[in-house]
Structures are given as structure tokens and as C-alpha cells.
Amino acid sequence: GFIIRKMVKRAMGLKRDSDDGIRGLSFDERNIDCRAIRTKIKHFVNVEMKLNKAQEERILEESIKLFQMNNTLVSTIHDSPTLKQICDKWIKRWLIFCAIVLGVLLAIYFR
């Protein structure tokens, strides 16, 4: 959730200090124990659902397809104009920072 929240904030130009627009991805303020939720889900699937072998195989096949579809979705971000804008912004900031540092070092060196 943390990485997705960060990406959504950047992509949509949302304020860093606010969760407006991403509260659905934020569990922190609701005091939700994500580890406990994962444990309960695993217990339910592994013990209480009582799946037969064929059902387990179908779920595993589906999970592989889901993983592949998620990777395909994430890879589309690389070609998006929003990602290009973000990268351009960070590159400009990095270049300005390097120029300032270089200027300060040169000023100190040639004193």
C-alpha cells in the first residue's frame, strides 16, 4: 500500500502531507493490523475452505495469471506521460542540486 500510495500521489499531483484522494489505500490511520489480516486470510484459505486438489490447482493457475496481468499493468506506467513528467522534474532537480554543489566546491577551491 505504501508504494502505491506514493505513486498515486505523484501521478495525480496530490499533496505529500495529506491522504486526501488516497484514503482507500491507507490503513495506518484506522489502526488495522495488516499482518493479522494476512494470517486470518491464510488460515481461512488453508483450513476452513476445505478445497479439493482440483480447486487448489485452479486457484494457483489463476494466481499466476493475476501476477502476469499485474506485471503487464505496471509495465504500462513506463510509457505514460505522467511518469515522464515526474522523471523530468526529478532530473531537473538533480541537475540543479549538482550545479549548486559544484558551484560551492569551485568557490571554495578557488578562494
JSON list of C-alpha atoms in Angstrom, two decimals:
[
{"chain": "A", "resi": 1, "resn": "GLY", "atom": "CA", "xyz": [0.00, 0.00, 0.00]},
{"chain": "A", "resi": 2, "resn": "PHE", "atom": "CA", "xyz": [2.79, 2.45, 0.83]},
{"chain": "A", "resi": 3, "resn": "ILE", "atom": "CA", "xyz": [4.40, 2.28, -2.61]},
{"chain": "A", "resi": 4, "resn": "ILE", "atom": "CA", "xyz": [1.08, 2.51, -4.41]},
{"chain": "A", "resi": 5, "resn": "ARG", "atom": "CA", "xyz": [0.02, 5.50, -2.28]},
{"chain": "A", "resi": 6, "resn": "LYS", "atom": "CA", "xyz": [3.28, 7.24, -3.12]},
{"chain": "A", "resi": 7, "resn": "MET", "atom": "CA", "xyz": [2.91, 6.54, -6.85]},
{"chain": "A", "resi": 8, "resn": "VAL", "atom": "CA", "xyz": [-0.71, 7.72, -6.90]},
{"chain": "A", "resi": 9, "resn": "LYS", "atom": "CA", "xyz": [0.19, 10.92, -5.04]},
{"chain": "A", "resi": 10, "resn": "ARG", "atom": "CA", "xyz": [2.95, 11.72, -7.51]},
{"chain": "A", "resi": 11, "resn": "ALA", "atom": "CA", "xyz": [0.94, 10.78, -10.58]},
{"chain": "A", "resi": 12, "resn": "MET", "atom": "CA", "xyz": [-2.07, 12.85, -9.52]},
{"chain": "A", "resi": 13, "resn": "GLY", "atom": "CA", "xyz": [-0.06, 15.73, -8.07]},
{"chain": "A", "resi": 14, "resn": "LEU", "atom": "CA", "xyz": [-1.56, 15.32, -4.60]},
{"chain": "A", "resi": 15, "resn": "LYS", "atom": "CA", "xyz": [-0.12, 16.98, -1.51]},
{"chain": "A", "resi": 16, "resn": "ARG", "atom": "CA", "xyz": [2.54, 14.93, 0.28]},
{"chain": "A", "resi": 17, "resn": "ASP", "atom": "CA", "xyz": [1.30, 15.77, 3.78]},
{"chain": "A", "resi": 18, "resn": "SER", "atom": "CA", "xyz": [-2.31, 14.76, 3.13]},
{"chain": "A", "resi": 19, "resn": "ASP", "atom": "CA", "xyz": [-4.11, 11.49, 2.47]},
{"chain": "A", "resi": 20, "resn": "ASP", "atom": "CA", "xyz": [-6.87, 13.22, 0.50]},
{"chain": "A", "resi": 21, "resn": "GLY", "atom": "CA", "xyz": [-7.60, 11.18, -2.60]},
{"chain": "A", "resi": 22, "resn": "ILE", "atom": "CA", "xyz": [-5.87, 8.02, -1.37]},
{"chain": "A", "resi": 23, "resn": "ARG", "atom": "CA", "xyz": [-7.58, 7.12, 1.89]},
{"chain": "A", "resi": 24, "resn": "GLY", "atom": "CA", "xyz": [-8.78, 3.85, 0.37]},
{"chain": "A", "resi": 25, "resn": "LEU", "atom": "CA", "xyz": [-5.12, 2.80, 0.13]},
{"chain": "A", "resi": 26, "resn": "SER", "atom": "CA", "xyz": [-4.24, 3.95, 3.64]},
{"chain": "A", "resi": 27, "resn": "PHE", "atom": "CA", "xyz": [-4.63, 1.61, 6.60]},
{"chain": "A", "resi": 28, "resn": "ASP", "atom": "CA", "xyz": [-2.41, 3.44, 9.08]},
{"chain": "A", "resi": 29, "resn": "GLU", "atom": "CA", "xyz": [-5.00, 5.89, 10.36]},
{"chain": "A", "resi": 30, "resn": "ARG", "atom": "CA", "xyz": [-7.53, 3.12, 11.00]},
{"chain": "A", "resi": 31, "resn": "ASN", "atom": "CA", "xyz": [-5.19, 1.09, 13.22]},
{"chain": "A", "resi": 32, "resn": "ILE", "atom": "CA", "xyz": [-5.54, -2.01, 11.06]},
{"chain": "A", "resi": 33, "resn": "ASP", "atom": "CA", "xyz": [-3.05, -4.82, 11.66]},
{"chain": "A", "resi": 34, "resn": "CYS", "atom": "CA", "xyz": [-2.17, -5.96, 8.13]},
{"chain": "A", "resi": 35, "resn": "ARG", "atom": "CA", "xyz": [-0.17, -8.94, 9.40]},
{"chain": "A", "resi": 36, "resn": "ALA", "atom": "CA", "xyz": [-3.18, -10.18, 11.37]},
{"chain": "A", "resi": 37, "resn": "ILE", "atom": "CA", "xyz": [-5.40, -9.83, 8.32]},
{"chain": "A", "resi": 38, "resn": "ARG", "atom": "CA", "xyz": [-2.94, -11.84, 6.17]},
{"chain": "A", "resi": 39, "resn": "THR", "atom": "CA", "xyz": [-2.78, -14.53, 8.88]},
{"chain": "A", "resi": 40, "resn": "LYS", "atom": "CA", "xyz": [-6.58, -14.78, 9.04]},
{"chain": "A", "resi": 41, "resn": "ILE", "atom": "CA", "xyz": [-6.89, -14.98, 5.26]},
{"chain": "A", "resi": 42, "resn": "LYS", "atom": "CA", "xyz": [-4.24, -17.72, 5.05]},
{"chain": "A", "resi": 43, "resn": "HIS", "atom": "CA", "xyz": [-5.95, -19.66, 7.84]},
{"chain": "A", "resi": 44, "resn": "PHE", "atom": "CA", "xyz": [-9.33, -19.38, 6.15]},
{"chain": "A", "resi": 45, "resn": "VAL", "atom": "CA", "xyz": [-7.98, -20.48, 2.74]},
{"chain": "A", "resi": 46, "resn": "ASN", "atom": "CA", "xyz": [-5.75, -23.26, 4.07]},
{"chain": "A", "resi": 47, "resn": "VAL", "atom": "CA", "xyz": [-8.01, -24.68, 6.79]},
{"chain": "A", "resi": 48, "resn": "GLU", "atom": "CA", "xyz": [-11.62, -23.56, 6.65]},
{"chain": "A", "resi": 49, "resn": "MET", "atom": "CA", "xyz": [-12.34, -23.56, 2.90]},
{"chain": "A", "resi": 50, "resn": "LYS", "atom": "CA", "xyz": [-11.57, -27.28, 2.60]},
{"chain": "A", "resi": 51, "resn": "LEU", "atom": "CA", "xyz": [-10.60, -27.12, -1.09]},
{"chain": "A", "resi": 52, "resn": "ASN", "atom": "CA", "xyz": [-10.03, -30.25, -3.11]},
{"chain": "A", "resi": 53, "resn": "LYS", "atom": "CA", "xyz": [-6.89, -30.70, -5.22]},
{"chain": "A", "resi": 54, "resn": "ALA", "atom": "CA", "xyz": [-8.56, -29.53, -8.45]},
{"chain": "A", "resi": 55, "resn": "GLN", "atom": "CA", "xyz": [-9.79, -26.34, -6.79]},
{"chain": "A", "resi": 56, "resn": "GLU", "atom": "CA", "xyz": [-6.32, -25.66, -5.37]},
{"chain": "A", "resi": 57, "resn": "GLU", "atom": "CA", "xyz": [-4.80, -26.11, -8.84]},
{"chain": "A", "resi": 58, "resn": "ARG", "atom": "CA", "xyz": [-7.31, -23.69, -10.41]},
{"chain": "A", "resi": 59, "resn": "ILE", "atom": "CA", "xyz": [-6.53, -21.10, -7.72]},
{"chain": "A", "resi": 60, "resn": "LEU", "atom": "CA", "xyz": [-2.80, -21.47, -8.33]},
{"chain": "A", "resi": 61, "resn": "GLU", "atom": "CA", "xyz": [-3.30, -21.12, -12.09]},
{"chain": "A", "resi": 62, "resn": "GLU", "atom": "CA", "xyz": [-5.42, -18.04, -11.55]},
{"chain": "A", "resi": 63, "resn": "SER", "atom": "CA", "xyz": [-2.83, -16.52, -9.20]},
{"chain": "A", "resi": 64, "resn": "ILE", "atom": "CA", "xyz": [-0.15, -16.90, -11.88]},
{"chain": "A", "resi": 65, "resn": "LYS", "atom": "CA", "xyz": [-2.42, -15.20, -14.44]},
{"chain": "A", "resi": 66, "resn": "LEU", "atom": "CA", "xyz": [-3.14, -12.43, -11.94]},
{"chain": "A", "resi": 67, "resn": "PHE", "atom": "CA", "xyz": [0.58, -11.93, -11.30]},
{"chain": "A", "resi": 68, "resn": "GLN", "atom": "CA", "xyz": [1.22, -11.69, -15.06]},
{"chain": "A", "resi": 69, "resn": "MET", "atom": "CA", "xyz": [-1.64, -9.21, -15.55]},
{"chain": "A", "resi": 70, "resn": "ASN", "atom": "CA", "xyz": [-0.36, -7.07, -12.67]},
{"chain": "A", "resi": 71, "resn": "ASN", "atom": "CA", "xyz": [3.11, -7.02, -14.23]},
{"chain": "A", "resi": 72, "resn": "THR", "atom": "CA", "xyz": [1.60, -6.02, -17.56]},
{"chain": "A", "resi": 73, "resn": "LEU", "atom": "CA", "xyz": [-0.33, -3.22, -15.87]},
{"chain": "A", "resi": 74, "resn": "VAL", "atom": "CA", "xyz": [2.72, -1.94, -14.01]},
{"chain": "A", "resi": 75, "resn": "SER", "atom": "CA", "xyz": [4.81, -2.02, -17.19]},
{"chain": "A", "resi": 76, "resn": "THR", "atom": "CA", "xyz": [2.38, 0.40, -18.85]},
{"chain": "A", "resi": 77, "resn": "ILE", "atom": "CA", "xyz": [3.48, 3.08, -16.40]},
{"chain": "A", "resi": 78, "resn": "HIS", "atom": "CA", "xyz": [6.89, 3.24, -18.08]},
{"chain": "A", "resi": 79, "resn": "ASP", "atom": "CA", "xyz": [5.33, 4.70, -21.25]},
{"chain": "A", "resi": 80, "resn": "SER", "atom": "CA", "xyz": [2.97, 7.12, -19.53]},
{"chain": "A", "resi": 81, "resn": "PRO", "atom": "CA", "xyz": [3.29, 10.90, -19.91]},
{"chain": "A", "resi": 82, "resn": "THR", "atom": "CA", "xyz": [2.84, 11.27, -16.15]},
{"chain": "A", "resi": 83, "resn": "LEU", "atom": "CA", "xyz": [5.91, 9.16, -15.41]},
{"chain": "A", "resi": 84, "resn": "LYS", "atom": "CA", "xyz": [7.88, 11.18, -17.97]},
{"chain": "A", "resi": 85, "resn": "GLN", "atom": "CA", "xyz": [6.82, 14.42, -16.24]},
{"chain": "A", "resi": 86, "resn": "ILE", "atom": "CA", "xyz": [7.85, 13.05, -12.85]},
{"chain": "A", "resi": 87, "resn": "CYS", "atom": "CA", "xyz": [11.21, 11.85, -14.18]},
{"chain": "A", "resi": 88, "resn": "ASP", "atom": "CA", "xyz": [11.84, 15.15, -15.94]},
{"chain": "A", "resi": 89, "resn": "LYS", "atom": "CA", "xyz": [11.06, 17.03, -12.73]},
{"chain": "A", "resi": 90, "resn": "TRP", "atom": "CA", "xyz": [13.44, 14.87, -10.66]},
{"chain": "A", "resi": 91, "resn": "ILE", "atom": "CA", "xyz": [16.18, 15.06, -13.29]},
{"chain": "A", "resi": 92, "resn": "LYS", "atom": "CA", "xyz": [15.93, 18.86, -13.31]},
{"chain": "A", "resi": 93, "resn": "ARG", "atom": "CA", "xyz": [16.09, 18.96, -9.52]},
{"chain": "A", "resi": 94, "resn": "TRP", "atom": "CA", "xyz": [19.08, 16.62, -9.50]},
{"chain": "A", "resi": 95, "resn": "LEU", "atom": "CA", "xyz": [20.91, 18.73, -12.11]},
{"chain": "A", "resi": 96, "resn": "ILE", "atom": "CA", "xyz": [20.21, 21.94, -10.19]},
{"chain": "A", "resi": 97, "resn": "PHE", "atom": "CA", "xyz": [21.44, 20.32, -6.98]},
{"chain": "A", "resi": 98, "resn": "CYS", "atom": "CA", "xyz": [24.63, 19.09, -8.69]},
{"chain": "A", "resi": 99, "resn": "ALA", "atom": "CA", "xyz": [25.23, 22.53, -10.21]},
{"chain": "A", "resi": 100, "resn": "ILE", "atom": "CA", "xyz": [24.87, 24.19, -6.80]},
{"chain": "A", "resi": 101, "resn": "VAL", "atom": "CA", "xyz": [27.20, 21.69, -5.14]},
{"chain": "A", "resi": 102, "resn": "LEU", "atom": "CA", "xyz": [29.72, 22.07, -7.95]},
{"chain": "A", "resi": 103, "resn": "GLY", "atom": "CA", "xyz": [29.48, 25.88, -7.71]},
{"chain": "A", "resi": 104, "resn": "VAL", "atom": "CA", "xyz": [30.07, 25.81, -3.97]},
{"chain": "A", "resi": 105, "resn": "LEU", "atom": "CA", "xyz": [33.02, 23.44, -4.32]},
{"chain": "A", "resi": 106, "resn": "LEU", "atom": "CA", "xyz": [34.57, 25.59, -7.06]},
{"chain": "A", "resi": 107, "resn": "ALA", "atom": "CA", "xyz": [34.04, 28.74, -4.99]},
{"chain": "A", "resi": 108, "resn": "ILE", "atom": "CA", "xyz": [35.78, 27.12, -2.03]},
{"chain": "A", "resi": 109, "resn": "TYR", "atom": "CA", "xyz": [38.59, 25.72, -4.16]},
{"chain": "A", "resi": 110, "resn": "PHE", "atom": "CA", "xyz": [39.38, 28.99, -5.99]},
{"chain": "A", "resi": 111, "resn": "ARG", "atom": "CA", "xyz": [39.22, 31.25, -2.95]}
]
